[in-house]
Short mmCIF file of C-alpha atoms in Angstrom, two decimals:
data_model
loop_
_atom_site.label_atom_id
_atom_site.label_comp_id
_atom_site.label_asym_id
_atom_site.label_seq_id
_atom_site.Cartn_x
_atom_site.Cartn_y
_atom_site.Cartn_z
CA UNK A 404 -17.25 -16.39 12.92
CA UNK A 405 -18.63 -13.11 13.79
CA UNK A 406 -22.46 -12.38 15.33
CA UNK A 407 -24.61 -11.53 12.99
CA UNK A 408 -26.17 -9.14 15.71
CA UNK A 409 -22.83 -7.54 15.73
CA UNK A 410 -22.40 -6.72 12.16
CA UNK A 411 -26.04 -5.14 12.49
CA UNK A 412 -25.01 -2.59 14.92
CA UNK A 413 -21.63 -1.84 12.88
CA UNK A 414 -23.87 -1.15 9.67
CA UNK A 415 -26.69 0.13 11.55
CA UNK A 416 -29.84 -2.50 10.21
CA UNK A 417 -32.07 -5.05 11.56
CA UNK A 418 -30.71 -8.29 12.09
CA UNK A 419 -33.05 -9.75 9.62
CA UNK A 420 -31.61 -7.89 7.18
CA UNK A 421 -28.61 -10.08 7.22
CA UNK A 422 -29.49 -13.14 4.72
CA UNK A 423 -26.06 -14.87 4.97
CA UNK A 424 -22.03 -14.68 6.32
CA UNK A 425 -19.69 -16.64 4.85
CA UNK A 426 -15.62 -16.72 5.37
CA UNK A 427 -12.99 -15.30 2.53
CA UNK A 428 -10.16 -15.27 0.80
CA UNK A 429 -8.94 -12.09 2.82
CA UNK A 430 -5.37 -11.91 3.79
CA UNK A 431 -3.40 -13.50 6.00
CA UNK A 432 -3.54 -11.20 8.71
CA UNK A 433 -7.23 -10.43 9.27
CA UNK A 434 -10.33 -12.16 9.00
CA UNK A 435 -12.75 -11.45 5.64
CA UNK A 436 -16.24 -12.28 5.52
CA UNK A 437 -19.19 -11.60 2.20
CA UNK A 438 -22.36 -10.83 4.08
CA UNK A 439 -25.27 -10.90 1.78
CA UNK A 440 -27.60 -8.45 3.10
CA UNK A 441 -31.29 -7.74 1.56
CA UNK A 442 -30.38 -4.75 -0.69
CA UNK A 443 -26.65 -6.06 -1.32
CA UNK A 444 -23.14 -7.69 -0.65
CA UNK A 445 -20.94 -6.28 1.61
CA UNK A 446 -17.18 -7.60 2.61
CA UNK A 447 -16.25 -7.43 6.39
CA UNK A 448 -12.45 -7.40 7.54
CA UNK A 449 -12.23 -8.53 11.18
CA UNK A 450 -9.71 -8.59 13.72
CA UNK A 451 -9.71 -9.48 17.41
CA UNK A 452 -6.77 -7.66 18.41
CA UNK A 453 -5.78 -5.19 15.44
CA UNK A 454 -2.83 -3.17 15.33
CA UNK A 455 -4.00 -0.05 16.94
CA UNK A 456 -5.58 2.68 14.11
CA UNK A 457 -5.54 -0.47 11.63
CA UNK A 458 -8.68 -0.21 10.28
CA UNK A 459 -9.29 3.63 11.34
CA UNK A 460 -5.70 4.21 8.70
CA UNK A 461 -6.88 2.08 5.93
CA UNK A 462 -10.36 3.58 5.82
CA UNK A 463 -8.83 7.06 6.05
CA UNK A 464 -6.50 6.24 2.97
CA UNK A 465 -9.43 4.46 0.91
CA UNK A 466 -11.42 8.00 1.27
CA UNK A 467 -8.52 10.05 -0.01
CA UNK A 468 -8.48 8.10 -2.95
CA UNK A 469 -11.98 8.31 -3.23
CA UNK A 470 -11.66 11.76 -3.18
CA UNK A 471 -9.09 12.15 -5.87
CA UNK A 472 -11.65 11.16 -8.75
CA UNK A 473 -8.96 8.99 -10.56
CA UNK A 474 -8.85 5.31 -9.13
CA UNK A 475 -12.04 3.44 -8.12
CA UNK A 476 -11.75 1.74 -4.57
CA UNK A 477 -14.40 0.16 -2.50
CA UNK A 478 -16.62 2.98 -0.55
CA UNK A 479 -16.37 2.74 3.13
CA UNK A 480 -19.20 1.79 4.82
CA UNK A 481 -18.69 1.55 8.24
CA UNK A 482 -15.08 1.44 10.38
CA UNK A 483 -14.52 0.66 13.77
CA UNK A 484 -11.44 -0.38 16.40
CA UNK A 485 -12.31 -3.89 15.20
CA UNK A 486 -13.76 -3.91 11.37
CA UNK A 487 -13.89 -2.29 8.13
CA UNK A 488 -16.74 -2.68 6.64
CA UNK A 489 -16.74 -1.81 2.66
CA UNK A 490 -18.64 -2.51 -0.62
CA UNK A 491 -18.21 -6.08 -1.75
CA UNK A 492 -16.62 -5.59 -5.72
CA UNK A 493 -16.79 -8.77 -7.63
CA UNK A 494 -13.75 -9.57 -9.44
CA UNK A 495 -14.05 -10.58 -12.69
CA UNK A 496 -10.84 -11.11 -15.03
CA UNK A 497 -12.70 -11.34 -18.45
CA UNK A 498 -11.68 -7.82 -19.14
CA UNK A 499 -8.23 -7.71 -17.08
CA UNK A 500 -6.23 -6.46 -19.98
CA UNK A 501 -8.26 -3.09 -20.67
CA UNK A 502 -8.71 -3.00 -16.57
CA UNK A 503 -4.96 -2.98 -16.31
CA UNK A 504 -4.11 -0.29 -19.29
CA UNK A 505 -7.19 1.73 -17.62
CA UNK A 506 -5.11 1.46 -13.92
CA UNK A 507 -2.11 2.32 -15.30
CA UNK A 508 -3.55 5.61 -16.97
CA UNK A 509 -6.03 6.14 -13.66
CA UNK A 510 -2.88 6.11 -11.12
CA UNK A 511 -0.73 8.57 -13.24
CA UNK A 512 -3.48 10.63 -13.12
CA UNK A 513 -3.32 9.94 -9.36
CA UNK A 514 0.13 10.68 -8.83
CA UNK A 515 -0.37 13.96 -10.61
CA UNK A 516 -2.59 14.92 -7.72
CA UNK A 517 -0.72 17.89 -6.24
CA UNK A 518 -0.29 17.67 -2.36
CA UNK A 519 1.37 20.01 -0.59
CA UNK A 520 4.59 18.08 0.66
CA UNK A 521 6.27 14.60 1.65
CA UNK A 522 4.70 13.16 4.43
CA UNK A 523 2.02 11.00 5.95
CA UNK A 524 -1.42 11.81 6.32
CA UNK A 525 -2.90 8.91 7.71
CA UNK A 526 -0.17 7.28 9.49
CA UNK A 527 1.11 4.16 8.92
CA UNK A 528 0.22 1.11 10.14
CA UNK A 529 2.65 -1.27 8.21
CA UNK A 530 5.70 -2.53 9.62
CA UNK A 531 6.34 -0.23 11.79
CA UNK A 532 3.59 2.31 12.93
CA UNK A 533 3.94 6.03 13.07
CA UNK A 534 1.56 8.75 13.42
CA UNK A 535 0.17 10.98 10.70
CA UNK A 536 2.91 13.96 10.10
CA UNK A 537 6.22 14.15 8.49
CA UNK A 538 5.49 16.97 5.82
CA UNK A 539 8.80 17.79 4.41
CA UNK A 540 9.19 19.72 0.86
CA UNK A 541 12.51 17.51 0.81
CA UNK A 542 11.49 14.13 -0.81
CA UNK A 543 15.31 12.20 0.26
CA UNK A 544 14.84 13.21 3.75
CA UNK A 545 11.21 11.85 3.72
CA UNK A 546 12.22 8.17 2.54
CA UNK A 547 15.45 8.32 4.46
CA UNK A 548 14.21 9.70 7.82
CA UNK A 549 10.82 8.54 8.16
CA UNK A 550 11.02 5.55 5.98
CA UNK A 551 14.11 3.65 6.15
CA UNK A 552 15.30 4.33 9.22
CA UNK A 553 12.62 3.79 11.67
CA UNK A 554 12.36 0.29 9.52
CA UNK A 555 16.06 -0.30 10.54
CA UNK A 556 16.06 0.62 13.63
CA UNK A 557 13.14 -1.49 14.69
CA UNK A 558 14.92 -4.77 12.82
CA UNK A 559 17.42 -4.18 14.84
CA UNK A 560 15.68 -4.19 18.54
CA UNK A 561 13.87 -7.44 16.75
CA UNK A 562 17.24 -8.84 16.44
CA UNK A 563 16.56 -9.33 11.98
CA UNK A 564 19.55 -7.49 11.38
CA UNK A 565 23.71 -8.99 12.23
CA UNK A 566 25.72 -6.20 12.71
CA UNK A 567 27.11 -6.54 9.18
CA UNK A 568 24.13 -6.05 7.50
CA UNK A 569 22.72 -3.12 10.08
CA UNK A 570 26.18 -1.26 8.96
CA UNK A 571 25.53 -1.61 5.45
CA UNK A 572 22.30 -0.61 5.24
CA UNK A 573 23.20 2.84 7.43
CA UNK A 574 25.90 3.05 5.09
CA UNK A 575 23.51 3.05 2.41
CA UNK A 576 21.12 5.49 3.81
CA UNK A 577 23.94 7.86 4.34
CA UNK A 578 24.63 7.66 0.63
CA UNK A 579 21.64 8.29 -1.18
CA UNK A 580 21.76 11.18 -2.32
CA UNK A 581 24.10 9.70 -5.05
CA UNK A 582 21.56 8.14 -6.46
CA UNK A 583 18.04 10.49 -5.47
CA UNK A 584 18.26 14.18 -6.29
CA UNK A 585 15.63 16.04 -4.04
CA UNK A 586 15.05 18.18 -6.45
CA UNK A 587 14.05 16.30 -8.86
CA UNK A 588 11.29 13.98 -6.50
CA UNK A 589 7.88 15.25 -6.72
CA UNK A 590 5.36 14.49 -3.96
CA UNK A 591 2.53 13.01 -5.30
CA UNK A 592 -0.21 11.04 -3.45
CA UNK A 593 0.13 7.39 -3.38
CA UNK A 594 -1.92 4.32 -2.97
CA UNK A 595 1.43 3.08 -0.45
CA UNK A 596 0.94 -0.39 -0.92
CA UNK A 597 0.82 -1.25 -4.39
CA UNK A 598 1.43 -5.24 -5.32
CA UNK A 599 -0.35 -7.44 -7.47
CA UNK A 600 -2.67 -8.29 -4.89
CA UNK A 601 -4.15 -4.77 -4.43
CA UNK A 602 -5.52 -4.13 -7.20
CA UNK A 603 -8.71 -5.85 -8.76
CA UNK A 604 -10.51 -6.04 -12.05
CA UNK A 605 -14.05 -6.19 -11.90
CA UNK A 606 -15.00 -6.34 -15.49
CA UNK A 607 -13.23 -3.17 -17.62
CA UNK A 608 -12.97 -1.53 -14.34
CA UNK A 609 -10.17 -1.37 -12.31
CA UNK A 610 -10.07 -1.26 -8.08
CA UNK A 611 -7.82 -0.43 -5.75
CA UNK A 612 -7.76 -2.36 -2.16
CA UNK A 613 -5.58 -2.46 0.65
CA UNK A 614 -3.80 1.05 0.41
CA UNK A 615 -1.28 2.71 2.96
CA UNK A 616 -1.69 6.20 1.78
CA UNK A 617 1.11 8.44 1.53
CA UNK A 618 2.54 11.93 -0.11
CA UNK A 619 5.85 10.24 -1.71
CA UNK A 620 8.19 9.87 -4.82
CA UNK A 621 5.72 8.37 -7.39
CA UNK A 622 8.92 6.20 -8.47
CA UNK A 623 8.61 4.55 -5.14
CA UNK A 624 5.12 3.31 -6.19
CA UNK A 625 5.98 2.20 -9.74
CA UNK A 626 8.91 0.32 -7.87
CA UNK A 627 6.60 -1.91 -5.73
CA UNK A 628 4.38 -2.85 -8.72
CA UNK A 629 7.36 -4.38 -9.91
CA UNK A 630 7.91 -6.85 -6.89
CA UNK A 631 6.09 -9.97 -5.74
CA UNK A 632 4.90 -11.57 -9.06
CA UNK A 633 4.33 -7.66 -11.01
CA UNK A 634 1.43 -5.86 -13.05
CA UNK A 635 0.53 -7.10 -16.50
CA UNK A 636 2.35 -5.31 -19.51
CA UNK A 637 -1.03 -2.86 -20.34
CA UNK A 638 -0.79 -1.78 -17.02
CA UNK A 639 2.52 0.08 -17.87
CA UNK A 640 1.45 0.91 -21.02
CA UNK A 641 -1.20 2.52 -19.94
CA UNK A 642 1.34 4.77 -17.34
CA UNK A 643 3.71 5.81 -19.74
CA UNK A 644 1.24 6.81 -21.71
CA UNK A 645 -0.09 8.74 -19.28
CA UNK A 646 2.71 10.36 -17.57
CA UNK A 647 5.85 8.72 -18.23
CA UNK A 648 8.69 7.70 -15.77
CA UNK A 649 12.03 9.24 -16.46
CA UNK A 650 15.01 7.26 -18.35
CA UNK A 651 16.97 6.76 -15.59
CA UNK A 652 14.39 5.51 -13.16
CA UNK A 653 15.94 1.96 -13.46
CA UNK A 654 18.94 3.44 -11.61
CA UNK A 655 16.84 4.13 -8.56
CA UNK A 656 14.19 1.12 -8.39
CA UNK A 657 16.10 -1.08 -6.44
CA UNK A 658 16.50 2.15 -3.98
CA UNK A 659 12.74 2.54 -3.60
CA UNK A 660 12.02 -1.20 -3.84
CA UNK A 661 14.45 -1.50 -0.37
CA UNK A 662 11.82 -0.27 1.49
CA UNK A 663 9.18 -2.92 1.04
CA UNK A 664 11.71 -5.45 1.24
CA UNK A 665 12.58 -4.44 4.74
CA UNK A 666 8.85 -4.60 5.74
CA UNK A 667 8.37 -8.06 4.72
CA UNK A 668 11.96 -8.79 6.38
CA UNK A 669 10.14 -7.15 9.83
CA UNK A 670 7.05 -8.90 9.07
CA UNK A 671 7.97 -12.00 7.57
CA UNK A 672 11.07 -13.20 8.33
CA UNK A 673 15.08 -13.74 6.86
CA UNK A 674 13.18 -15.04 3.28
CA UNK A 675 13.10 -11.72 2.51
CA UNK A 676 17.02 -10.97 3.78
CA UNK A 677 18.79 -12.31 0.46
CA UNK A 678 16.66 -9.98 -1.52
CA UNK A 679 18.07 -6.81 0.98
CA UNK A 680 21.40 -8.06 0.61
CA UNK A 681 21.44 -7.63 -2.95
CA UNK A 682 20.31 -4.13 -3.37
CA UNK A 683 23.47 -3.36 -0.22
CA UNK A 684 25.91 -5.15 -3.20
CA UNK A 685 24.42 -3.40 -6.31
CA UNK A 686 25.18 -0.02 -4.62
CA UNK A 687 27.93 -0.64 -2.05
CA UNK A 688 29.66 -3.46 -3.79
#
């Protein structure tokens, strides 16, 4: 449990200003905490030993978002090497059906944000961690440069990948441009990290939580939101809608879908392997 006297000096208030700190549901990486203070709630993510720029990325991506004027995310109240301190939002799934059609329209309107290139610019502190940079106008050589390869290669030196599947992958890498055409992908800014889990309805209103900001293919995006469990139907609805995907976007999901599969492979284990191995045989055979 963290000092109360310590989350005083993060948020800058008396100690006696903190009523109460109790432990969360948080993720399985970091420690979460509701601390009731006298004017409000507030939810604390802790770590001991963080991934350096952790919480520094995350709060980064959370105020581009912010900044967009489409999605709602928590605001960022304080950040540190440590913590990130944000608004608590209480979830409440009465309304989740009109929260998710609202989502759906809200990030289309997101990814319609123009940006000025393929890159990232925040870093990345999933999987593997890279600096902010990478602007590209060339959206293939974006995922295959500074997305699935630095993934590979660090499987690799972990020892996740038999020589078999390493090949296959490259293979694949090599080859997509079969299956992407660069001038067709439009950057767009993306929440990065988009699974069931990061989103919340609180009420009719959607959040956002969680996000590994990026300037990528929004097809990438919709791709995730269709692993680990999905988004309800309205959600989509609410996209298309919106701004809708292109026919032949099925062709390339698995593609884009790849990627997240290889960060819970890095993260997570060979669970995750069987998935990989089936994208390598829908394209390679």
């Amino acid at each position: 449990m963290i000092r109360a006297t310590a989350i005083a000096e993060w948020l800058q208030v008396s100690p006696t200003d903190i009523l109460s700190v109790d432990a969360v549901a948080g993720g399985s990486l970091n420690h979460a905490y509701r601390v009731s203070l006298a004017s409000k709630n507030v939810f604390i993510k802790y770590h001991p030993s963080p991934v350096e720029g952790q919480f520094e990325t995350e709060a980064a991506g959370l105020r581009l978002l912010a900044a967009s004027h489409t999605v709602q995310v928590p605001q960022v109240l304080a950040v540190g090497r440590h913590y990130l301190i944000l608004d608590w939002i209480s979830a409440d799934r009465r309304h989740e059906t009109e929260a998710a059609e609202m989502l759906g329209r809200q990030l289309a309107l997101l990814h319609q944000q123009p940006v000025s290139g393929f890159g990232l610019p925040v870093g990345n502190v999933i999987g593997v961690r890279q600096a902010p940079g990478w602007e590209t106008p060339n959206g293939l050589e974006f995922y295959r440069q500074a997305r699935l390869l630095p993934l590979i290669q660090a499987l690799d030196h972990q020892g996740r990948l038999d020589t078999g599947r390493r090949a296959r992958l490259e293979q694949l890498v090599e080859r997509l441009d079969r299956w992407i055409d660069p001038r067709r992908s439009i950057p767009s800014l993306l929440h990065g990290d988009l699974w069931a889990g990061n989103w919340l309805a609180a009420g009719p209103t959607p959040y956002l939580i969680d996000p590994a900001v990026l300037h990528g293919d929004r097809e990438s995006e919709m791709a995730m939101t269709e692993l680990f469990g999905g988004f309800p139907p309205a959600f989509y609805a609410g996209y298309q809608a919106t701004w809708p995907l292109d026919a032949d976007y099925p062709d390339r999901r698995p593609l884009y879908q790849l990627y997240h599969l290889l960060v819970h492979l890095y993260l997570l284990g060979e669970s995750y392997g069987p998935a990989v191995d089936r994208i390598l045989r829908r394209y390679l055979g």
